[in-house]
Coordinates of C-alpha atoms in Angstrom, one line a residue:
X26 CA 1.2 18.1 10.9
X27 CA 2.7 20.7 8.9
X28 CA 5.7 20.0 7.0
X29 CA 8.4 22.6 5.8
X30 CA 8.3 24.0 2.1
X31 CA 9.1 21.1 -0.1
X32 CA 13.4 21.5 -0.9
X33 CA 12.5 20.6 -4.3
X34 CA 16.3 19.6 -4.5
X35 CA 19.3 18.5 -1.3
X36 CA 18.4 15.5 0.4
X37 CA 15.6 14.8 -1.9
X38 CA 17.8 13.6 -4.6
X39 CA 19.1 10.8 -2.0
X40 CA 15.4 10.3 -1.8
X41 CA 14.5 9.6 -5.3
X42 CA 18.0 7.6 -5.3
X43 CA 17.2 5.3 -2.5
X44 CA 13.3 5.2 -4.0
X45 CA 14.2 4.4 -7.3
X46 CA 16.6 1.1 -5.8
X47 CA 14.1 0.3 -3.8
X48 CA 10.8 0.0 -6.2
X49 CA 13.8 -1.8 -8.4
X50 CA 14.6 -4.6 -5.6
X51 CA 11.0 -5.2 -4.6
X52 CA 8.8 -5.2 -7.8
X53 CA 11.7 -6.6 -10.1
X54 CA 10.7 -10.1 -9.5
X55 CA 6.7 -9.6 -9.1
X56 CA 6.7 -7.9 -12.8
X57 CA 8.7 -10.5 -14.4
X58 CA 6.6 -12.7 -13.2
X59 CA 5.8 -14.3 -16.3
X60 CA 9.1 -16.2 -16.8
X61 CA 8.3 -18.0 -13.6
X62 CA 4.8 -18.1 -14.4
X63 CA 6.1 -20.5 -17.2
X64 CA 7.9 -22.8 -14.9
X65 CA 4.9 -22.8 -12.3
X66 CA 3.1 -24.3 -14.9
X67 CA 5.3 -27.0 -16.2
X68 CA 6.0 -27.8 -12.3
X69 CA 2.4 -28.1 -10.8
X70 CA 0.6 -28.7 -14.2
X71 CA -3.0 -26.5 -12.8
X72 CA -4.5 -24.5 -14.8
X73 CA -3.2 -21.0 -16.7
X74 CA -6.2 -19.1 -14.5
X75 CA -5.2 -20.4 -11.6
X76 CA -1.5 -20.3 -11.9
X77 CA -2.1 -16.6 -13.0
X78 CA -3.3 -15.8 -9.7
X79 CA 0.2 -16.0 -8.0
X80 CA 1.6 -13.2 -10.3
X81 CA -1.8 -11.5 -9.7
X82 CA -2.0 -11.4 -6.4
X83 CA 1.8 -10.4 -5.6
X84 CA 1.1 -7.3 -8.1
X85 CA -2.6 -6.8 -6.6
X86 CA -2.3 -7.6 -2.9
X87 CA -0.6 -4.5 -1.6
X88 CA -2.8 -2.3 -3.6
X89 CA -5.8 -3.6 -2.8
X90 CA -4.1 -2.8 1.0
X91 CA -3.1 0.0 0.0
X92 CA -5.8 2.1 2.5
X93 CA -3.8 0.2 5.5
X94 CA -0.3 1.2 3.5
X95 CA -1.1 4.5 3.6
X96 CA -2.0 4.4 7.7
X97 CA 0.7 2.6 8.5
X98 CA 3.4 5.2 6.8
X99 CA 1.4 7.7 8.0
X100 CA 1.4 6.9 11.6
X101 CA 5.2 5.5 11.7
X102 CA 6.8 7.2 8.3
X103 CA 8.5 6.0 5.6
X104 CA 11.8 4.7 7.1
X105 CA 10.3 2.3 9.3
X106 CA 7.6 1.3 7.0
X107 CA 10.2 0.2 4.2
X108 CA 13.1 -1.4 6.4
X109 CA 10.2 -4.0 7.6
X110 CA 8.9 -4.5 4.3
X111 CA 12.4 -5.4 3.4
X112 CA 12.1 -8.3 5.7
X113 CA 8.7 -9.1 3.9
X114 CA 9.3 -9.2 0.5
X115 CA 12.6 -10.8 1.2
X116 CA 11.1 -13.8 3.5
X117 CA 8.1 -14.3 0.9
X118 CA 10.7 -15.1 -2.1
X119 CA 13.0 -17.2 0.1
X120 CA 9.6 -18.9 1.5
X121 CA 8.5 -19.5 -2.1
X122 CA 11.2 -21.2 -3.0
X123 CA 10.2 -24.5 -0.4
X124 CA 6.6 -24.6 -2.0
X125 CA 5.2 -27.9 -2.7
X126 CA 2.2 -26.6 -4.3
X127 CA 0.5 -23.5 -6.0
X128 CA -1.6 -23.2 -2.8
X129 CA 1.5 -22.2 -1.3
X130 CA 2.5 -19.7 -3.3
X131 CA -0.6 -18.0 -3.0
X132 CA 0.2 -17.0 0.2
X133 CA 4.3 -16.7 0.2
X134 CA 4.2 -15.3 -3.2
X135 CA 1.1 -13.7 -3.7
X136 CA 0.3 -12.2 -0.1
X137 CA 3.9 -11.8 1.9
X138 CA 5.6 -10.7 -1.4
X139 CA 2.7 -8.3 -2.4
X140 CA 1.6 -6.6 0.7
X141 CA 5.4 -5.9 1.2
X142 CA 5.5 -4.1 -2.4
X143 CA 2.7 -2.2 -1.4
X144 CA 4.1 -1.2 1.7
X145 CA 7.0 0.4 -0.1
X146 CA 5.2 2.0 -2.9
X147 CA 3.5 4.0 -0.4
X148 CA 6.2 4.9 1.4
X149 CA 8.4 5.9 -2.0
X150 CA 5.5 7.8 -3.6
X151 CA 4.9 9.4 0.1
X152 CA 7.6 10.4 0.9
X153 CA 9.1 11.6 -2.9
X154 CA 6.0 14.2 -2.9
X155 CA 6.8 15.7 0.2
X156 CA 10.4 16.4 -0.6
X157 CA 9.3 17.8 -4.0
X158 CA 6.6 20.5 -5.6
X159 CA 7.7 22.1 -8.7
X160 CA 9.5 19.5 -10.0
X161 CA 7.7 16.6 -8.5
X162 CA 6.4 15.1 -12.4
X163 CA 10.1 14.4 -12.6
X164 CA 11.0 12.7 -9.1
X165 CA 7.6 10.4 -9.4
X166 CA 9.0 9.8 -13.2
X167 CA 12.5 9.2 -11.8
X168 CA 12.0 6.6 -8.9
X169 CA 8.6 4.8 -11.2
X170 CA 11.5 3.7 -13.4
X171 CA 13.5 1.9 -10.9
X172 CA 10.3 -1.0 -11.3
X173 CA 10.6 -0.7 -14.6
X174 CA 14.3 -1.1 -14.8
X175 CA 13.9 -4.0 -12.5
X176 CA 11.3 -5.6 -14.7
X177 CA 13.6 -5.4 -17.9
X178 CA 16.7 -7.0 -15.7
X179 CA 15.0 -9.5 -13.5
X180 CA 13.3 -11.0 -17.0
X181 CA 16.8 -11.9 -17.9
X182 CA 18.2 -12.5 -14.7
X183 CA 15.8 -15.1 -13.6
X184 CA 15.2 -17.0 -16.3
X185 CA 19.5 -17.4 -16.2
X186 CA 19.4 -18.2 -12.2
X187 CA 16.5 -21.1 -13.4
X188 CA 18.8 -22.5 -16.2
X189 CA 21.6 -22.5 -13.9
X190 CA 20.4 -23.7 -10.2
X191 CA 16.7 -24.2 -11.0
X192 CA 13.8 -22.4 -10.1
X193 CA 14.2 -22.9 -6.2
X194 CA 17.8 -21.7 -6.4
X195 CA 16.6 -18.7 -8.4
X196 CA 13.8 -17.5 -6.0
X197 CA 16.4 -17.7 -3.0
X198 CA 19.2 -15.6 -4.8
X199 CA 16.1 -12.9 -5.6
X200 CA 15.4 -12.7 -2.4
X201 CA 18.7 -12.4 -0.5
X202 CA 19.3 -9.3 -3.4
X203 CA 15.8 -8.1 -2.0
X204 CA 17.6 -8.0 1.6
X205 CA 19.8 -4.6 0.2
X206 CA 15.9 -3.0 0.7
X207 CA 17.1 -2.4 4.4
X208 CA 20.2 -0.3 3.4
X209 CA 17.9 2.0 1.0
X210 CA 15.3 2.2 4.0
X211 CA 17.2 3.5 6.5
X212 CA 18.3 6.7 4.0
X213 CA 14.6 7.7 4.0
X214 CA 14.9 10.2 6.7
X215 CA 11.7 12.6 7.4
X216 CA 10.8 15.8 6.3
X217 CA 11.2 17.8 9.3
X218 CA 8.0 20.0 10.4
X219 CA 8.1 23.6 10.0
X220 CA 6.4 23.9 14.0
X221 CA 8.0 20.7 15.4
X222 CA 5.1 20.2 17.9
X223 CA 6.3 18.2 20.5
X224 CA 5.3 14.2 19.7
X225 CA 1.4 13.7 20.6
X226 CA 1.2 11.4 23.9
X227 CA -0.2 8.1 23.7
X228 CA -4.1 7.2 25.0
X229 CA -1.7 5.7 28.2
X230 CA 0.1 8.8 28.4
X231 CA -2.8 11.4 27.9
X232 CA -4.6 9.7 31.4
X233 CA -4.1 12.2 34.3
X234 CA -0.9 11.8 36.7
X235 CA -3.7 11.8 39.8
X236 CA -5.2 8.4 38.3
X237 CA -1.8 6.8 38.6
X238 CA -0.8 8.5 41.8
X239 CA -3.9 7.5 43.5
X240 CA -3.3 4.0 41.7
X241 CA 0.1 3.9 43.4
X242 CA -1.1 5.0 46.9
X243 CA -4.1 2.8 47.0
X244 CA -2.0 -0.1 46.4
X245 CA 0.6 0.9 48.8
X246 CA -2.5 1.0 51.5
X247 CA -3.5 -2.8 50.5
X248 CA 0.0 -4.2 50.7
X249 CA 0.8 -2.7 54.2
X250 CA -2.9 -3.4 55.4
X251 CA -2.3 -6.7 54.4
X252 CA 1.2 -7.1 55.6
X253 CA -0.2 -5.7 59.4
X254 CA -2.9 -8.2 58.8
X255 CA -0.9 -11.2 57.9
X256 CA 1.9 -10.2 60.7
X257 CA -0.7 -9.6 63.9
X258 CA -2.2 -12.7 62.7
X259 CA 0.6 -15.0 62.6
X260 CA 1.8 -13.9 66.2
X261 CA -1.5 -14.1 67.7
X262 CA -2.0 -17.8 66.6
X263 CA 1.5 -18.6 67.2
X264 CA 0.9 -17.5 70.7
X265 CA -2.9 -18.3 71.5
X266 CA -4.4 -20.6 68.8
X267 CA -8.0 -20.4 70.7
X268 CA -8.2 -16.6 70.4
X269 CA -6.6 -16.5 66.6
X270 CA -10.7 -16.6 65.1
X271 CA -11.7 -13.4 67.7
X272 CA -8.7 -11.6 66.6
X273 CA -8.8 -12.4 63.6
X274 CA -12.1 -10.6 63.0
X275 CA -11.3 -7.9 65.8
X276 CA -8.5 -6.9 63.6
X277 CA -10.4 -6.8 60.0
X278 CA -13.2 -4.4 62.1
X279 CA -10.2 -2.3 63.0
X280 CA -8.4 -2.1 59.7
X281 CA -11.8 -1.8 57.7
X282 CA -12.7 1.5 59.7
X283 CA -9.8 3.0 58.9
X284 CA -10.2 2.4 55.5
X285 CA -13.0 3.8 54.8
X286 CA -12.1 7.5 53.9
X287 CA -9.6 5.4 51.3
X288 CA -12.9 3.4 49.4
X289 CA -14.8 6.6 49.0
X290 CA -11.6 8.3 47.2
X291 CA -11.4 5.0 45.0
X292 CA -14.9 5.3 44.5
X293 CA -14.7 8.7 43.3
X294 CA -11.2 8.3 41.2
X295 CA -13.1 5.1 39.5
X296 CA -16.5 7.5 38.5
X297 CA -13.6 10.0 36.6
X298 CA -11.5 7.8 35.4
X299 CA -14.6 5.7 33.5
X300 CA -15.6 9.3 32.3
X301 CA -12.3 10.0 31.1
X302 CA -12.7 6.6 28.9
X303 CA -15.6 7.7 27.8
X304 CA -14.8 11.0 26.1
X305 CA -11.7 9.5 24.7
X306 CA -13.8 6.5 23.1
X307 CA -16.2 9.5 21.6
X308 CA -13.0 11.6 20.2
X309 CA -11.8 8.4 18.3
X310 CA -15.4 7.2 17.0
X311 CA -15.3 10.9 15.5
X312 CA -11.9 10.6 14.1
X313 CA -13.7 7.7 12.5
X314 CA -16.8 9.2 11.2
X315 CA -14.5 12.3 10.1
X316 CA -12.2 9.8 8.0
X317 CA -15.3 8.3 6.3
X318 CA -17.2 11.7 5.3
X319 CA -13.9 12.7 3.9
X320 CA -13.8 10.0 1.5
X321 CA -17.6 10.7 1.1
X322 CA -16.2 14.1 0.2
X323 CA -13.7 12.7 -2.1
X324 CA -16.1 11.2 -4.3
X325 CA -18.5 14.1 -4.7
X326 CA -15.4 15.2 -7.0
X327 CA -17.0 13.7 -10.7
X328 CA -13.1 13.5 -11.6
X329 CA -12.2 11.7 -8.9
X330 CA -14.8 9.2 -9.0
X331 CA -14.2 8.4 -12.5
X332 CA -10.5 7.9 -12.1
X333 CA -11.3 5.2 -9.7
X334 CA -13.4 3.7 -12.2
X335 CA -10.9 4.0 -15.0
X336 CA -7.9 2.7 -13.1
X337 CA -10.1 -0.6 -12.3
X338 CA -10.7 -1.3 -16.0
X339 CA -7.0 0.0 -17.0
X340 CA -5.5 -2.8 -14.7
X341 CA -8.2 -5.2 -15.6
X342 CA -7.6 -5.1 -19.2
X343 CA -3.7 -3.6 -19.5
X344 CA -2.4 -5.6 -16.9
X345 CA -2.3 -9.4 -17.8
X346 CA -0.3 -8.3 -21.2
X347 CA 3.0 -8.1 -19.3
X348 CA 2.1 -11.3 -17.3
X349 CA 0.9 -13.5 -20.1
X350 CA 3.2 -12.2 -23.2
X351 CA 5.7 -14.6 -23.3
X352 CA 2.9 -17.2 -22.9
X353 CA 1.0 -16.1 -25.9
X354 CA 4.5 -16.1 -28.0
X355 CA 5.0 -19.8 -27.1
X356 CA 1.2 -20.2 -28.2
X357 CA 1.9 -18.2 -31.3
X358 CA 4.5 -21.2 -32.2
X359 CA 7.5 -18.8 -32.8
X360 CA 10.8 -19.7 -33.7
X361 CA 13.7 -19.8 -31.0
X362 CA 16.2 -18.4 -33.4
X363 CA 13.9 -15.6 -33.7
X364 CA 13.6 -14.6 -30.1
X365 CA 16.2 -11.9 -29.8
X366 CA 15.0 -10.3 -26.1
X367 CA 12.0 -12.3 -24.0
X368 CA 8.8 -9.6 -24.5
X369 CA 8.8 -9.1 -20.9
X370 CA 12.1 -7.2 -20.8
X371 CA 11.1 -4.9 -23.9
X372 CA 8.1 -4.1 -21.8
X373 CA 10.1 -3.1 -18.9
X374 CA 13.0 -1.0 -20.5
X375 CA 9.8 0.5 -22.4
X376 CA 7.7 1.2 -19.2
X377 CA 10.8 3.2 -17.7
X378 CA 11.3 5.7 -20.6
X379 CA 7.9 6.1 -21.0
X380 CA 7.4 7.0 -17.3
X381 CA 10.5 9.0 -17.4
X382 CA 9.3 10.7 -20.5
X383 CA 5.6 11.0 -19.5
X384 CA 6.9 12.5 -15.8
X385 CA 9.1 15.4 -17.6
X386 CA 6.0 16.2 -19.7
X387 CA 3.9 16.5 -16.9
X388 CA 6.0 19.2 -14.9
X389 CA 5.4 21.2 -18.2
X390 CA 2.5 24.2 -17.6
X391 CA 1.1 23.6 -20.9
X392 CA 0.6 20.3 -20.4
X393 CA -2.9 19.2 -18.8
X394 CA -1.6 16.0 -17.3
X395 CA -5.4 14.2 -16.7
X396 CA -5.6 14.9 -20.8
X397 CA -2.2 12.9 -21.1
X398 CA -3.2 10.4 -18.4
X399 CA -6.6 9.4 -20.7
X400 CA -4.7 9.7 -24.0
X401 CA -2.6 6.6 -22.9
X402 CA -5.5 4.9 -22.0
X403 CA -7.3 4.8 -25.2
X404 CA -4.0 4.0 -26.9
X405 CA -3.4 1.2 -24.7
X406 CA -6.9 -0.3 -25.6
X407 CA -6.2 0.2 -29.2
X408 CA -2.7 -1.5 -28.7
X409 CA -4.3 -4.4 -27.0
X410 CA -7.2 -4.7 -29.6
X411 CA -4.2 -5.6 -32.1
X412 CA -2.7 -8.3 -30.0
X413 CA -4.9 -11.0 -31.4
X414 CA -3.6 -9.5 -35.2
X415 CA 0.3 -10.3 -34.5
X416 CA 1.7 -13.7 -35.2
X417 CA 5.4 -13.1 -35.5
X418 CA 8.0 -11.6 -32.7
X419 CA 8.3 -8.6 -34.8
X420 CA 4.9 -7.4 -33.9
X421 CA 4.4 -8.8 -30.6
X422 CA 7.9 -7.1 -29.9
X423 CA 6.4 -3.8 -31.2
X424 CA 3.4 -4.0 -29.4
X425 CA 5.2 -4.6 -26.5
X426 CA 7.1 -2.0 -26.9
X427 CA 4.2 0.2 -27.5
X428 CA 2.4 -1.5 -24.0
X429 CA 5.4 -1.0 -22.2
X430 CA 5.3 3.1 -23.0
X431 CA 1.9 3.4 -22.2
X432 CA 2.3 1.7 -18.9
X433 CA 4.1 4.2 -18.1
X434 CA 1.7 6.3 -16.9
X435 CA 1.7 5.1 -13.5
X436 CA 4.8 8.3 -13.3
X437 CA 2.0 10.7 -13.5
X438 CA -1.0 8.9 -12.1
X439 CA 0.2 10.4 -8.5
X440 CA 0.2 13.5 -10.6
X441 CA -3.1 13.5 -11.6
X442 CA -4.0 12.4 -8.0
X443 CA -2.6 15.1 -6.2
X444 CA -3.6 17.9 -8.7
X445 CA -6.6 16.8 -8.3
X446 CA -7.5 16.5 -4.8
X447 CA -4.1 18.2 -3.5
X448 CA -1.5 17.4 -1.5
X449 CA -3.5 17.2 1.7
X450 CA -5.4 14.3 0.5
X451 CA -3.0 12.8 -1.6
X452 CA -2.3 10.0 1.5
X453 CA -5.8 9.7 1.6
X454 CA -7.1 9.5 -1.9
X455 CA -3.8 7.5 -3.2
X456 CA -5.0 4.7 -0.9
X457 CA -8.3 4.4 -2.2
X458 CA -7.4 4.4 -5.6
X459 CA -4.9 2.0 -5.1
X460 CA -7.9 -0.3 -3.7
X461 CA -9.1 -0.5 -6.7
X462 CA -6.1 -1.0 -8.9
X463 CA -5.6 -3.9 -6.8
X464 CA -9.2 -5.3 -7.8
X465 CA -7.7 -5.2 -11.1
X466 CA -4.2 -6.4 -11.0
X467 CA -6.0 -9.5 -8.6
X468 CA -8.7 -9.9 -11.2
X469 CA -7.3 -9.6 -14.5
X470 CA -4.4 -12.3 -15.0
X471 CA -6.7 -15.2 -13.8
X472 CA -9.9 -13.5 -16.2
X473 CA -7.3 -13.8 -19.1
X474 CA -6.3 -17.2 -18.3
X475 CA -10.1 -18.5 -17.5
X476 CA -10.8 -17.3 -21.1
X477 CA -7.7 -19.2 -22.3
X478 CA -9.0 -22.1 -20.8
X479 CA -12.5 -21.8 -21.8
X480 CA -11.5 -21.6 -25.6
X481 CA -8.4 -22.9 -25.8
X482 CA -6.8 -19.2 -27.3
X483 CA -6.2 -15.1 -26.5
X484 CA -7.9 -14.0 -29.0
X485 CA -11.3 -13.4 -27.2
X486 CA -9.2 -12.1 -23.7
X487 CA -7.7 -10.0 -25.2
X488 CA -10.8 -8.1 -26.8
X489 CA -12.7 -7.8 -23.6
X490 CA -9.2 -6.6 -22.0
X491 CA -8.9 -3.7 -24.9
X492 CA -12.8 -3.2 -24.1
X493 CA -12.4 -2.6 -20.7
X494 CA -9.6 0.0 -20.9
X495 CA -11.1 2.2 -23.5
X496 CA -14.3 1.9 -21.4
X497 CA -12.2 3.3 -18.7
X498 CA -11.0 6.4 -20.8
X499 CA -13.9 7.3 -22.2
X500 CA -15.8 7.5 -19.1
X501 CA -12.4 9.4 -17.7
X502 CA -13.1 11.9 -20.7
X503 CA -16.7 12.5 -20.1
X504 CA -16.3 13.4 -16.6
X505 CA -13.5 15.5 -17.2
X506 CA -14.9 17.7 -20.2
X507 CA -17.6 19.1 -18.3
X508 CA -15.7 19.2 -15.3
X509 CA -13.7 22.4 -15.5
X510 CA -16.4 24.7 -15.1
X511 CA -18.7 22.9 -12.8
X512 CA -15.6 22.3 -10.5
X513 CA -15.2 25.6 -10.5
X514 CA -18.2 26.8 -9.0
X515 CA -18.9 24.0 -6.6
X516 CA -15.4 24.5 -5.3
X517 CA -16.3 27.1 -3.0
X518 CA -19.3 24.6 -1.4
X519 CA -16.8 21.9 -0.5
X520 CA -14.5 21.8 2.8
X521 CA -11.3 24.2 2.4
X522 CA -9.3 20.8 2.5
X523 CA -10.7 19.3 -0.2
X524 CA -9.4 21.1 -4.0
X525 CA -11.2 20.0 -7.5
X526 CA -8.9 19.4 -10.3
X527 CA -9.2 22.5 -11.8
X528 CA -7.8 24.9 -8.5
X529 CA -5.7 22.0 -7.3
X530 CA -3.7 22.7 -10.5
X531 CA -3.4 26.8 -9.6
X532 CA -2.3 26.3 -6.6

């Protein structure tokens, strides 16, 4: 379908509005995670890897779904896609808040809550790009921050609901705030197309009228023939019980004659209508095969297979810091009186001016934005490299901080995305990148905490985390560098619908 020329502006600011509230009610509570990571572990006493993997999974799950996110608000849109993840992500908090066990929370938690904030990060990021072109660095920048924002005040916020009506009472406040979801859902109202084709009828709808006329007559034909049967029947028994057997089969020779002519049209409507089945079971095995040789497509692009590649380390290795932080301060034995802010809200309010900032930088021409997106990479693995180095809130609050910035180039990593296979694909592509940042928000919490409880300190995580993100950037870099002028002439050899980098940004 071909939508208008993005506004760029009008309704789309109610868009970004609504977005930014809504990525700010859903992933508030699954990014603070850390404060109730604390309590899960003084409740249920397991291990710090397998507590991790509640906070993992609710951050992980919906990207990992995040190729059946991007089906479902493609074939029902964004409105209805994020009013019935309200009810998701709402239900899972409220659920978790009756869980006798980690188990549990694996699935309300982890599953319910996360595949509900993946639902509506698709349908935000979706629907935000096709309300906006030139200044679309800004509205990704603008609504990334309402998760950020939500991090930095539902750090505070629940660990005041726990000191106040415990951690049950806490999780069922959270998610009766989640419930407002609904009210910014039903504001997402669809780009209209520039054709407005009339809606595409269903498989049901597409079958011929004949089929159900014929359907409609033949069964008239059995109810009366029937009906004539069961009446003649009944009187001639009724009357004569010895002659009810002849008649009886006198009658069916009768009625079966005369419907003959009626079985060969059956016959013959049966032959087209299994034919018809047929060559609509074909069409859909090709949408199939079509959907997987564009992915094939997808990842004959050398940028586009090393992005997938670097945001698998990134998360492996940059996530866990905002899960575990607070943990490693109470490890690091620091002084209450110290502890101005928890670390969790300096990496929030962090992560939303630096996705803010990093956004506004990227709508500039001069700016290459996959050069920006690997620069915070390698920073972020030097950042995390220094972890093991700070002992007092000071530095962990500056290297927080400094975490926090970086991470905010999720604003641009749609961006990059979209420039990079264009805004065709961006549905497409978004979702299997997503995949695989899932793999590494799933992955990398529980990895941290296995090493934790292997030797008994985050010293050694936190090296292989810093290992795996520069690893990430580096192999970013050196497919990019080489890229620009191979892309170029290999462009004209892939399918019109599919851009490199390098003429996805001209265009």
């Amino acid at each position: 379908m071909a939508f208008q020329k993005p506004p760029d502006g009008g309704w789309g600011w109610v868009i970004v509005a609504v977005s930014f509230f809504t990525q700010f009610l859903c992933y508030g509570s699954p990014l603070a995670v850390g404060v109730l990571y604390l309590e899960w572990l003084d409740a249920f006493g397991e291990g710090k890897g397998k507590t991790a993997w509640v906070g993992s999974l609710a951050n992980g799950i919906g990207l990992l779904a995040s190729p059946v996110c991007s089906i479902c608000v493609s074939s029902f849109g964004a409105r209805p896609v994020a009013i019935f993840s309200g009810f998701m992500v709402a239900g899972g908090l409220m659920m978790s808040s009756f869980a006798p066990n980690i188990y549990f929370l694996y699935i309300s938690y982890g599953i319910v809550v996360g595949l509900g904030c993946g639902l509506l990060y698709t349908a935000t990021v979706t629907i935000t790009c096709q309300y906006f072109d030139k200044r679309r660095g800004l509205a990704l920048g603008l609504i990334s921050t309402g998760s950020s924002v939500g991090l930095f005040i539902y750090a505070a916020l629940q660990r005041e609901l726990i000191e106040l009506y415990g951690l049950d009472g806490c999780l069922l406040i959270v998610g009766a705030l989640s419930l407002n979801i609904l009210a910014c859902g039903s504001l997402m109202r669809p780009l209209e197309s520039s054709d407005s084709p009339p809606p595409e009828k269903s498989c049901v709808e597409k079958i011929p009228d004949q089929y159900f006329v014929y359907h409609e007559k033949e069964k008239t034909v059995e109810e009366n023939i029937s009906i004539l049967e069961k009446g003649y029947l009944d009187e001639k028994c009724a009357n004569n019980v010895p002659d009810c057997k002849q008649d009886s089969v006198l009658n069916k020779n009768v009625l079966s004659s005369i419907n003959v002519n009626e079985k060969d049209t059956y016959k013959k409507k049966v032959v087209e209508q299994t034919n018809f089945c047929k060559q609509l079971a074909k069409r859909k095995w090709q949408l199939y095969l079509n959907y997987w040789a564009e992915t094939v497509v997808l990842f004959k692009n050398k940028v586009f297979s090393a992005l997938f590649v670097a945001i698998l380390l990134f998360d492996i290795g940059g996530f866990p810091a905002s899960l575990l932080m607070e943990d490693v301060a109470r490890n690091a034995n620091i002084n209450e009186d110290d502890y101005h802010m928890p670390l969790i809200s300096i990496i929030g309010i962090m992560t939303a001016i630096g996705k803010l900032t990093l956004g506004i930088l990227a709508d500039f021409k001069w700016v290459n934005t996959l050069y920006l997106y690997v620069t915070t990479l390698l920073m972020t693995g030097m950042a995390l490299f220094a972890i093991p180095f700070a002992k007092s809130y000071l530095t962990l609050a500056m290297l927080s901080a400094v975490l926090g910035f970086l991470t905010g180039n999720w604003s641009i990593f749609p961006y990059v995305t979209t420039k990079t296979v264009g805004i065709e694909k961006l549905t497409h592509a978004y979702g299997i990148l997503m995949f695989f940042a899932g793999l590494g928000n799933s992955f990398g919490p529980p990895i941290v905490g296995w090493f934790y409880d292997w030797t008994q300190e985050y010293d050694t995580a936190f090296y292989f985390s810093g290992f795996c993100v520069l690893l990430g950037g580096f192999l970013l870099l050196l497919a990019a560098l080489p890229c620009w002028n191979a892309c170029a002439n290999q462009s004209s050899k892939l399918p019109s619908n599919t851009y490199s980098y390098k003429v996805a940004s001209k265009a």
